[in-house]
PDB file of C-alpha atoms in Angstrom:
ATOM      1  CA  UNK A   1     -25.770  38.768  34.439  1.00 37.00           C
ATOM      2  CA  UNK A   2     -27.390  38.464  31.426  1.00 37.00           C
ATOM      3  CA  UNK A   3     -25.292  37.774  27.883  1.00 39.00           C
ATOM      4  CA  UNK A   4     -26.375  38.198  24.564  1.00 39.00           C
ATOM      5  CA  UNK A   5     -24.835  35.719  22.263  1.00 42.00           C
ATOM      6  CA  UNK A   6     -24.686  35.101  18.457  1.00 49.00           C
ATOM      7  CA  UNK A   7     -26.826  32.017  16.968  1.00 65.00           C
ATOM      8  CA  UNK A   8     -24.118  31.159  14.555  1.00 81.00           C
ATOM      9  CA  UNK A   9     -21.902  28.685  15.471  1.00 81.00           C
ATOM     10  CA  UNK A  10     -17.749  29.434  15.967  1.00 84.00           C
ATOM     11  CA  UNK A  11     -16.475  26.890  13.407  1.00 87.00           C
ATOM     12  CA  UNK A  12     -12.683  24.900  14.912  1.00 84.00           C
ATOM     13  CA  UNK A  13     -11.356  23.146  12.256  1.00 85.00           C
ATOM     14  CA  UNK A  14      -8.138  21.344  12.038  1.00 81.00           C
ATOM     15  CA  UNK A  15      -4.479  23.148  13.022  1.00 73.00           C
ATOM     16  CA  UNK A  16      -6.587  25.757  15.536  1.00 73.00           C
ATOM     17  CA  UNK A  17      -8.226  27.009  12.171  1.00 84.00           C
ATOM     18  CA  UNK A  18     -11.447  28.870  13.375  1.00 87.00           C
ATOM     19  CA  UNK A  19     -14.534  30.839  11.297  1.00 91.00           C
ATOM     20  CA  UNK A  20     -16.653  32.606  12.851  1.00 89.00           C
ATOM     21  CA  UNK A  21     -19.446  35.289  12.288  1.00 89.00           C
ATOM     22  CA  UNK A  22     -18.864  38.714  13.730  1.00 84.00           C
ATOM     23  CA  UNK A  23     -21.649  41.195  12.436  1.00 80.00           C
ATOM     24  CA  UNK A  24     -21.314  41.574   8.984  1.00 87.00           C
ATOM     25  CA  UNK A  25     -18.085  40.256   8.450  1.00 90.00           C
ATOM     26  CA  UNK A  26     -16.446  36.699   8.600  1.00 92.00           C
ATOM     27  CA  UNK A  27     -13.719  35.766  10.891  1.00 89.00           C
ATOM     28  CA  UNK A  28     -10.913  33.475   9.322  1.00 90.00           C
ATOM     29  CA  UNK A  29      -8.339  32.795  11.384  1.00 84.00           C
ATOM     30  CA  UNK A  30      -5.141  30.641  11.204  1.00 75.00           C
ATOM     31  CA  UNK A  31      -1.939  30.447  13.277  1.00 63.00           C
ATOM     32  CA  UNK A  32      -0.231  34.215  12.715  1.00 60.00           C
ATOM     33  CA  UNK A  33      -2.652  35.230  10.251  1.00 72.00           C
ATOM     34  CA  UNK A  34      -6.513  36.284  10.252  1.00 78.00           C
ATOM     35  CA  UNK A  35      -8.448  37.391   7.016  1.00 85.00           C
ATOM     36  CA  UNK A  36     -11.562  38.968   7.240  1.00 87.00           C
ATOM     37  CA  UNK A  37     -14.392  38.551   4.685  1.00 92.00           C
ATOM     38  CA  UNK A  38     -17.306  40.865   4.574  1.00 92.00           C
ATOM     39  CA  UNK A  39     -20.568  39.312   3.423  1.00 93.00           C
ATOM     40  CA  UNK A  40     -20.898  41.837   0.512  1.00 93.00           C
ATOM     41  CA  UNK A  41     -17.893  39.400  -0.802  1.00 93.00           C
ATOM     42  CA  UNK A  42     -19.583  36.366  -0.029  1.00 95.00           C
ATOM     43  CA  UNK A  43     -21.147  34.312  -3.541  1.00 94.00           C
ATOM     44  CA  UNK A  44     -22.035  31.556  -1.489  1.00 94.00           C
ATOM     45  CA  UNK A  45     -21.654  29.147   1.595  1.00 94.00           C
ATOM     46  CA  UNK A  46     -21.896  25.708   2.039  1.00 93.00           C
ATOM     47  CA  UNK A  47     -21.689  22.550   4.320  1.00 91.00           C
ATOM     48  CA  UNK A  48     -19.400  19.660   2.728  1.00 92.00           C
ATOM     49  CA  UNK A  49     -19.188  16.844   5.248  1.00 89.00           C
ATOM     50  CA  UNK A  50     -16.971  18.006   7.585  1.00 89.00           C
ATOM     51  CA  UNK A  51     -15.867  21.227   5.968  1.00 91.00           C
ATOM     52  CA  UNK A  52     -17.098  24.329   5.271  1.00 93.00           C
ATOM     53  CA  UNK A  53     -16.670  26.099   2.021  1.00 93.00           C
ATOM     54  CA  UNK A  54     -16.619  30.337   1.662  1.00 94.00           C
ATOM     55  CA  UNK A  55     -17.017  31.191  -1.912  1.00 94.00           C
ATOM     56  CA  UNK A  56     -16.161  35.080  -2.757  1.00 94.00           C
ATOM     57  CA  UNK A  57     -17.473  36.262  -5.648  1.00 93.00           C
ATOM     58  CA  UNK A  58     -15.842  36.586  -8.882  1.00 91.00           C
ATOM     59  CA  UNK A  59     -16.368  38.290 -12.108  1.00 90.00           C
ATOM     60  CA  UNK A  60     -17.298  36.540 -14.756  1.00 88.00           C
ATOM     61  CA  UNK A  61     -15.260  34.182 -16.524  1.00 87.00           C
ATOM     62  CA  UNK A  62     -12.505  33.862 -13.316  1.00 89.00           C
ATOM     63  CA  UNK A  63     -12.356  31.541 -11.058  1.00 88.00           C
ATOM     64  CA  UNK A  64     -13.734  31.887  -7.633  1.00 89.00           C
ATOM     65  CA  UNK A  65     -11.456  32.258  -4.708  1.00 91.00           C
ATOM     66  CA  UNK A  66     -12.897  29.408  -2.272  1.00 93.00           C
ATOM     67  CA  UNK A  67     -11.793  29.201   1.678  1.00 93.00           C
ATOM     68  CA  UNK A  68     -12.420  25.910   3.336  1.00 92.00           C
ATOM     69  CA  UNK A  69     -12.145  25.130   6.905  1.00 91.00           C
ATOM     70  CA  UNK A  70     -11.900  20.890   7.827  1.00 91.00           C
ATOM     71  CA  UNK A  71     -12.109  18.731  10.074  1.00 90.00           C
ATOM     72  CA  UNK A  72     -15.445  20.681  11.512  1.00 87.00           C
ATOM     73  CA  UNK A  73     -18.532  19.423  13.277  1.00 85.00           C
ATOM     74  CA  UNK A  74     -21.132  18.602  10.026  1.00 87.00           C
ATOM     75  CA  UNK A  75     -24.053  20.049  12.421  1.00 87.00           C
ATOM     76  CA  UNK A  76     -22.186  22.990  13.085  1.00 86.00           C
ATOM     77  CA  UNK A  77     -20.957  23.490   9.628  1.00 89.00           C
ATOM     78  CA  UNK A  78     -24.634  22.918   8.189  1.00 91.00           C
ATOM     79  CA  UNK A  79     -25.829  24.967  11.257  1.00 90.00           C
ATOM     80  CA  UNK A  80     -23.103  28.297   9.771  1.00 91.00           C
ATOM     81  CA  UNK A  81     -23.927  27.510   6.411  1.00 92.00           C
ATOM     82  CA  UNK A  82     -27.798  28.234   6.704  1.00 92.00           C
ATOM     83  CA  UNK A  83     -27.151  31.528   9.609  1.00 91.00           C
ATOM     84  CA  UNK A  84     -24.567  32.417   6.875  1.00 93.00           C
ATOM     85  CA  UNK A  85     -26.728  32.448   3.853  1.00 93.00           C
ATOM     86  CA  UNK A  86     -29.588  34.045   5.533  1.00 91.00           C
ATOM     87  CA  UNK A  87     -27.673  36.480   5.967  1.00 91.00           C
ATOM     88  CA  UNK A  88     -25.787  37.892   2.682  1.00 93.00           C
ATOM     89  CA  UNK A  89     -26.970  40.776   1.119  1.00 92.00           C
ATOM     90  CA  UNK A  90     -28.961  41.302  -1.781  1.00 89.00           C
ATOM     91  CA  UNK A  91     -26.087  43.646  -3.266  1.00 89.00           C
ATOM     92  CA  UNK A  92     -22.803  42.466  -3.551  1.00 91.00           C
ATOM     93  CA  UNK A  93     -19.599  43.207  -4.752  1.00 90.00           C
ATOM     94  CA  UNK A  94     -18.313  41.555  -7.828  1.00 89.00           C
ATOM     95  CA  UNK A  95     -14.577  40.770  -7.096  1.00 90.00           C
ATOM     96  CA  UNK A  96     -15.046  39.762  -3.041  1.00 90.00           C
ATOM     97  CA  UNK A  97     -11.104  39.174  -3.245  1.00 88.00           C
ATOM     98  CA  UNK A  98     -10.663  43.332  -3.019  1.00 87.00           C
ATOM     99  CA  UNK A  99     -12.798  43.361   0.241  1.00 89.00           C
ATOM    100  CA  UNK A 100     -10.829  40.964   2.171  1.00 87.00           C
ATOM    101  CA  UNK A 101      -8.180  42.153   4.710  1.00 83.00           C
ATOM    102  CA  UNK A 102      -5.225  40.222   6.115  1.00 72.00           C
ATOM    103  CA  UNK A 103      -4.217  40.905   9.629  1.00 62.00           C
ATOM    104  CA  UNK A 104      -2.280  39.771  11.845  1.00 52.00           C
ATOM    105  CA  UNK A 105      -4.830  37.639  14.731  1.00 52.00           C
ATOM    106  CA  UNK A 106      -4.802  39.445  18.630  1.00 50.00           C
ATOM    107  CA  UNK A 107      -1.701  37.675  20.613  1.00 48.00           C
ATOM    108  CA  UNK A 108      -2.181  34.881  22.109  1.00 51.00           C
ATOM    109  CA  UNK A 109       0.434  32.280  24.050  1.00 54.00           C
ATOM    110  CA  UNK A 110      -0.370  29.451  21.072  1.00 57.00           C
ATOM    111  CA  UNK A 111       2.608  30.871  18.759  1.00 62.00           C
ATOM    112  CA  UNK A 112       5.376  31.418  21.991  1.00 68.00           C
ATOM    113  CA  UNK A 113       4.455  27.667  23.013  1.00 69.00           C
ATOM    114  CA  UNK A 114       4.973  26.641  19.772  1.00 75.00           C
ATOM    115  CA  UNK A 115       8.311  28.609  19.657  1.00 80.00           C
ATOM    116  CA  UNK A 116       9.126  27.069  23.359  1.00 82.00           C
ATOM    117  CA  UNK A 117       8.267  23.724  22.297  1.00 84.00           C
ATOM    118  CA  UNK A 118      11.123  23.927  18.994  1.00 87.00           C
ATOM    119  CA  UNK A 119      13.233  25.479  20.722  1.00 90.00           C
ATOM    120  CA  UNK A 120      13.136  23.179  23.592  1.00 90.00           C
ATOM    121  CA  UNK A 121      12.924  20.271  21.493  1.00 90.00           C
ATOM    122  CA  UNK A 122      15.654  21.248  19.127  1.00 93.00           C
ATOM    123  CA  UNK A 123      17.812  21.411  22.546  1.00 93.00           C
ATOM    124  CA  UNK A 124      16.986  18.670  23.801  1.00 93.00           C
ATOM    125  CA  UNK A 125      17.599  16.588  20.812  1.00 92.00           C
ATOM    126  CA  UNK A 126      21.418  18.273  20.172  1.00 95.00           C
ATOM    127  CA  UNK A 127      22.184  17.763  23.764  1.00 94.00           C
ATOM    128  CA  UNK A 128      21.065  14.276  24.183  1.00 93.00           C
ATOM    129  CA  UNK A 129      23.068  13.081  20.986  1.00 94.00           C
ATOM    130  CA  UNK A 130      25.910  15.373  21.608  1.00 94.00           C
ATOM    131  CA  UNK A 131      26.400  13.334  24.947  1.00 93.00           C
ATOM    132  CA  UNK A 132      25.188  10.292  23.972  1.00 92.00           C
ATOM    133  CA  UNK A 133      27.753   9.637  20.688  1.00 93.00           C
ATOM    134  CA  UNK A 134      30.777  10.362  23.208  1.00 93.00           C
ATOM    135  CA  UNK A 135      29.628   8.062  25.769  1.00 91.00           C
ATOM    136  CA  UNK A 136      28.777   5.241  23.515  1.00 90.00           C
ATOM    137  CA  UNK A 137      32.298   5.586  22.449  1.00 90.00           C
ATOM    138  CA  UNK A 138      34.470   5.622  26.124  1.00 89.00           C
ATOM    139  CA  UNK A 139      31.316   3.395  28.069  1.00 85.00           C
ATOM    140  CA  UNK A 140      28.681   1.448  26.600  1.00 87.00           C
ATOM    141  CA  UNK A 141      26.192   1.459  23.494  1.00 92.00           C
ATOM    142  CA  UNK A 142      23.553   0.365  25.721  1.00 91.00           C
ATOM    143  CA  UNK A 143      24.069   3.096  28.268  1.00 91.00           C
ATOM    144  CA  UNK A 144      24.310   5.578  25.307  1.00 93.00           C
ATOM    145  CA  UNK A 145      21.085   4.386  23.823  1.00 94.00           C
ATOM    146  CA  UNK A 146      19.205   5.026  27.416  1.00 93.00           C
ATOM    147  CA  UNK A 147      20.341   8.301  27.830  1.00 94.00           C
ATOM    148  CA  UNK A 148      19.275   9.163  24.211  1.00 94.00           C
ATOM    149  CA  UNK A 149      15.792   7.484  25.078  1.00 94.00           C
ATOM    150  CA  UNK A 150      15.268   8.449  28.298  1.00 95.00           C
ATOM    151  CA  UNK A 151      16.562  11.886  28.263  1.00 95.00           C
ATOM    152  CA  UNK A 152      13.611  13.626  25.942  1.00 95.00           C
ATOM    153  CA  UNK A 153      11.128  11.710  28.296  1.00 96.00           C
ATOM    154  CA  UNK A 154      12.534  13.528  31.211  1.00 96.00           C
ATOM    155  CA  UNK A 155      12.545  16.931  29.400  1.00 95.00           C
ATOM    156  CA  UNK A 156       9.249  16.173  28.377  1.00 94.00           C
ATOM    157  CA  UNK A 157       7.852  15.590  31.213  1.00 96.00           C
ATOM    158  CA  UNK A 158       8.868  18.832  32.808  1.00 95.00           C
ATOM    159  CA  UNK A 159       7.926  20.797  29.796  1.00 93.00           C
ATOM    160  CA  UNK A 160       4.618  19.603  29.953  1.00 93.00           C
ATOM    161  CA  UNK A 161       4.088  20.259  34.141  1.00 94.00           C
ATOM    162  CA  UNK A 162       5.695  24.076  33.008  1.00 92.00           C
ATOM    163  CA  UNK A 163       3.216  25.017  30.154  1.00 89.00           C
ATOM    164  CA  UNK A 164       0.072  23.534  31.807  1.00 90.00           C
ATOM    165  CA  UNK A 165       1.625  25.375  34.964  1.00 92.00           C
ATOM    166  CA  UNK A 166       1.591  28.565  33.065  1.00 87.00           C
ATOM    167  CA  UNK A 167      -2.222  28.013  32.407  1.00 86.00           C
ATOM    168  CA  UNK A 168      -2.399  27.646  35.726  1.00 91.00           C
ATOM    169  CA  UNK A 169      -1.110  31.578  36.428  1.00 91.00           C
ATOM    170  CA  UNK A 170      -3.354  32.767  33.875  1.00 90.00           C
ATOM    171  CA  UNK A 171      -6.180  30.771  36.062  1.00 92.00           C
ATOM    172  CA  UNK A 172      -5.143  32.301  38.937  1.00 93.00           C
ATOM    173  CA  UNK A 173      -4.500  36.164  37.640  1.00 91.00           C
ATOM    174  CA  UNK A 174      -7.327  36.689  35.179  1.00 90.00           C
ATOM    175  CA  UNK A 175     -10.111  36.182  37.243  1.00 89.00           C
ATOM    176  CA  UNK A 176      -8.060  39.029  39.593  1.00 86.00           C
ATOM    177  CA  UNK A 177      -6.487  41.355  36.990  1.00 86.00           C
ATOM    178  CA  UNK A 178      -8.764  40.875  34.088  1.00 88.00           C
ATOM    179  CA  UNK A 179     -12.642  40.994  33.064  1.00 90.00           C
ATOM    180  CA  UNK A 180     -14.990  37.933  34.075  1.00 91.00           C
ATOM    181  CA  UNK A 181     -17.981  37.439  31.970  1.00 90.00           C
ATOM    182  CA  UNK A 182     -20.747  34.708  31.567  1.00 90.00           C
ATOM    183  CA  UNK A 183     -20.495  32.367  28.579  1.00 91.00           C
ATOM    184  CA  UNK A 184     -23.594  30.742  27.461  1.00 90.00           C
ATOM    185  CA  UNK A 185     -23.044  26.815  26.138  1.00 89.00           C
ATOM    186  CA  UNK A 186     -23.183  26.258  22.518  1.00 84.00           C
ATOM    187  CA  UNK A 187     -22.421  22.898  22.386  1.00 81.00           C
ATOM    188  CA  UNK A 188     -19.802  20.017  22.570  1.00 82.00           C
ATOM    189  CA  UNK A 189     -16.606  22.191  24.170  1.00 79.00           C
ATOM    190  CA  UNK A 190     -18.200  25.598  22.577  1.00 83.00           C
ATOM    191  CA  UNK A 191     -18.968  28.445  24.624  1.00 88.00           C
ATOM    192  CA  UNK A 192     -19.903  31.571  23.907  1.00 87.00           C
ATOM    193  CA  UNK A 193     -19.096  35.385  25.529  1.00 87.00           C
ATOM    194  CA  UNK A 194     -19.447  38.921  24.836  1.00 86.00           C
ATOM    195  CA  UNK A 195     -16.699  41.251  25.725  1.00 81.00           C
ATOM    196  CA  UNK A 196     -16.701  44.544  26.339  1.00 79.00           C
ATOM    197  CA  UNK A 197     -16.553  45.743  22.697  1.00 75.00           C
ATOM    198  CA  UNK A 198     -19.502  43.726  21.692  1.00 76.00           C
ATOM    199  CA  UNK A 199     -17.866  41.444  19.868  1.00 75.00           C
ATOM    200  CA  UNK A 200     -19.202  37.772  20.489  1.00 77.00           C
ATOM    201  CA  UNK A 201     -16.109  35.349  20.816  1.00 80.00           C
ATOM    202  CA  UNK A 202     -15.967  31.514  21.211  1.00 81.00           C
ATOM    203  CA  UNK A 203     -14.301  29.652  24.251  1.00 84.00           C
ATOM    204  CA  UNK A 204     -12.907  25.845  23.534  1.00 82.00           C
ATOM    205  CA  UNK A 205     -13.875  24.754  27.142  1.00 86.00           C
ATOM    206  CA  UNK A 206     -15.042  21.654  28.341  1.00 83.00           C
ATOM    207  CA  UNK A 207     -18.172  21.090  30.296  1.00 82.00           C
ATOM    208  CA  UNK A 208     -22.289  20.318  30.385  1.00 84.00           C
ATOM    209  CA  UNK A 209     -23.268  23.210  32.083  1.00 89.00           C
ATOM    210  CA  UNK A 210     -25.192  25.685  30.252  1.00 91.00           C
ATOM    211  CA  UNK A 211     -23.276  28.950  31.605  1.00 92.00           C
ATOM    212  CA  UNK A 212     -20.015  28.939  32.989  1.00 92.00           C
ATOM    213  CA  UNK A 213     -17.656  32.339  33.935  1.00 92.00           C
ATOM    214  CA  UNK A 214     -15.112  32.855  32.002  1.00 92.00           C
ATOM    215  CA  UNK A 215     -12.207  35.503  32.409  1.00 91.00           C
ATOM    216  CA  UNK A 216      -9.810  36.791  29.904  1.00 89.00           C
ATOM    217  CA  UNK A 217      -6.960  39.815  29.906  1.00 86.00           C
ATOM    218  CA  UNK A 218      -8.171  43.150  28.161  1.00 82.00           C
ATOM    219  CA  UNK A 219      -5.241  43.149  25.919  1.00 78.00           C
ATOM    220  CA  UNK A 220      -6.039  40.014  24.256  1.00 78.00           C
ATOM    221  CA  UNK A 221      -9.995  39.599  24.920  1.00 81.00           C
ATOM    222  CA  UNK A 222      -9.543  36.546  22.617  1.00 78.00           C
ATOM    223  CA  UNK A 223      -8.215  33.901  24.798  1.00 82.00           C
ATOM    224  CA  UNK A 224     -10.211  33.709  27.814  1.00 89.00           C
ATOM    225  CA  UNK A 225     -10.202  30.883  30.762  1.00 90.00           C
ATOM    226  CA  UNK A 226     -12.144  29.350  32.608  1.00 92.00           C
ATOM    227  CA  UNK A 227     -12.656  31.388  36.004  1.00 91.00           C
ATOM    228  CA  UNK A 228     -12.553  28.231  38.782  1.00 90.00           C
ATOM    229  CA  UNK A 229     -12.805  27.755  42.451  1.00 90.00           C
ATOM    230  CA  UNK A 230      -9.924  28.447  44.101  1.00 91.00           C
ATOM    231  CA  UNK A 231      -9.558  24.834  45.352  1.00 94.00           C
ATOM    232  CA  UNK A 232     -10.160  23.431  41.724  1.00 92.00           C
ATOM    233  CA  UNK A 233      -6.798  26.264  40.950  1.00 92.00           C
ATOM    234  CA  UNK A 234      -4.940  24.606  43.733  1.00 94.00           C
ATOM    235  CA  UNK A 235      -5.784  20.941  43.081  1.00 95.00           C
ATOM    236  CA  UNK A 236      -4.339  21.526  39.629  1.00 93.00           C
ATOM    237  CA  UNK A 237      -1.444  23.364  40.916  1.00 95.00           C
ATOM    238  CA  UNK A 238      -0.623  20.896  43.197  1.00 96.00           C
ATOM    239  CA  UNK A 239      -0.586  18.281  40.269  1.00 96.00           C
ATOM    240  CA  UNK A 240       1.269  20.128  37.724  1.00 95.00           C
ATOM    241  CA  UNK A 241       4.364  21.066  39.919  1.00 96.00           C
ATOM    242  CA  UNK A 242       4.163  17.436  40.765  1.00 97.00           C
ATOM    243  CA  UNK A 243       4.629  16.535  37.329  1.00 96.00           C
ATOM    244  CA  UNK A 244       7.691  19.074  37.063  1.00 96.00           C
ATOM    245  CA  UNK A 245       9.125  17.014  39.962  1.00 97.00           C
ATOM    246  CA  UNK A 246       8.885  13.928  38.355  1.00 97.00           C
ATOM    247  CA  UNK A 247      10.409  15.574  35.055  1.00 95.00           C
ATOM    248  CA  UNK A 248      13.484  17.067  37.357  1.00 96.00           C
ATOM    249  CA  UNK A 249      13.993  13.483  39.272  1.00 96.00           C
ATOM    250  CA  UNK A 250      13.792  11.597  36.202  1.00 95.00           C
ATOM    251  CA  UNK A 251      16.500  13.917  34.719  1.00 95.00           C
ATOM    252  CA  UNK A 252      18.479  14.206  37.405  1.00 96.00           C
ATOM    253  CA  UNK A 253      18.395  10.623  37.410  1.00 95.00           C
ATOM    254  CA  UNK A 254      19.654  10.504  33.603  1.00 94.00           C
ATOM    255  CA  UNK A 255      22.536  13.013  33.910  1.00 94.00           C
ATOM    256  CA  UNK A 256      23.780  11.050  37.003  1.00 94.00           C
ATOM    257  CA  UNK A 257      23.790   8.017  34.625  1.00 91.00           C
ATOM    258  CA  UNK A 258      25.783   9.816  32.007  1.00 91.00           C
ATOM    259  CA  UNK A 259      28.167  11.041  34.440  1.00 92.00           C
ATOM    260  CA  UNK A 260      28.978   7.615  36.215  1.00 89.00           C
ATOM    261  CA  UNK A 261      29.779   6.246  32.728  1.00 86.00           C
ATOM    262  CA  UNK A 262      32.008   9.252  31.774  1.00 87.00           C
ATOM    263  CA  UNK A 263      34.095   8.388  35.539  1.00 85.00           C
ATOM    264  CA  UNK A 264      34.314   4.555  34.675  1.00 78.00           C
ATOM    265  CA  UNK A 265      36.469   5.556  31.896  1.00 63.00           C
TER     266      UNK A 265
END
């Protein structure tokens, strides 16, 4: 299967900021949040270190409204910055901030981990110190202090096994359910893929070779995976419910100790 793929580099800055060129129009996109900047409202573009500054235009005597992305690659960000350029029109508007749209980005599961992670460690936290004040007071400080330690640990580590376990599903079901496409190596972690609307979208995966498959749902073309063997799928599996099991034990093990010292009283 041939893919044809964009030259211009998908810039990841810090926070899961990302830029990227689709067509004629720049791709900003943040956590909740995606603006998108036509080149007509483009004054300029440039590398800075290990940033990457988007300068609308602006009529004269205002300020320019500038959007930086850090923490980038300084090849790639030279490497967008000269694709970029080469690129703006001749004719262009002169206030770029009335072009640019705000929209909310295609779902992804990045904002309910972040929710699940809060609200999990918001839960933990209240629990742990809820139980832990009381037994310090009828048992021991010492005993108190180790379920308060050892407790978010033991969450922890069962979280952790349950979200990569989730990637796991999506491992296992896009590849069935979904669309499966070539991606075409970029660089470090960067791959690149056409989906079915044309639109040329970046994949943070790791790995040397120079095309992988990757498979993503059609709802939310953004967020692909990377389509594995099934005993790669297992192996991992395998692992991660292994790690839930240590999570469990270890919390089993920490309620057990809160209990005993609530029965010695």
């Amino acid at each position: 299967m041939s893919t044809t793929t964009s030259p211009i580099p998908v810039l990841r800055g810090r926070a899961g900021t990302t830029l990227q060129a689709q067509d004629d129009v720049l791709v900003l996109s943040r956590r909740r949040k995606e603006k998108r900047i036509p080149l007509q409202a483009v004054h300029r573009v440039g590398a800075e270190g290990r940033a990457l500054a988007v300068e609308l235009t602006a009529p004269a005597g205002t300020t320019p409204v500038t959007y930086r992305v850090r923490g980038v690659s300084e090849v790639a960000a030279t490497a967008f910055a000269d694709a970029v350029t080469a690129l703006l029109p001749e004719e262009r508007a002169a206030d770029g901030t009335a072009l640019v749209t705000d929209s909310a980005p295609a779902g992804s599961d990045d904002d309910w981990y972040t929710r699940a992670f809060r609200l999990t460690a918001w839960g933990t936290g209240l629990v742990a110190v809820g139980v832990a004040v009381p037994l310090g007071i009828v048992e021991s400080v010492s005993r108190a202090v180790a379920f308060l330690v050892f407790t978010p640990i033991a969450v922890g580590i069962a979280a952790f096994g349950v979200a990569a376990l989730s990637m796991q599903y999506r491992e296992w079901t896009y590849p069935r359910y979904g669309i499966t496409v070539e991606a075409v190596r970029r660089g470090p972690r960067d791959y690149a893929y056409t989906d079915l609307h044309g639109v040329v979208r970046g994949a943070y995966i790791s790995g040397s070779a120079p095309t992988i498959k990757v498979a993503y749902h059609p709802r939310n073309p953004a967020d692909p995976v990377h389509a594995k063997s099934w005993i790669a799928k297992a192996a991992g599996t395998l692992v991660f419910l292994a790690i839930i099991a240590v999570g469990l034990a270890f919390l089993a093990l920490t309620i057990s100790m809160a209990i005993d010292g609530f029965q010695r009283t």
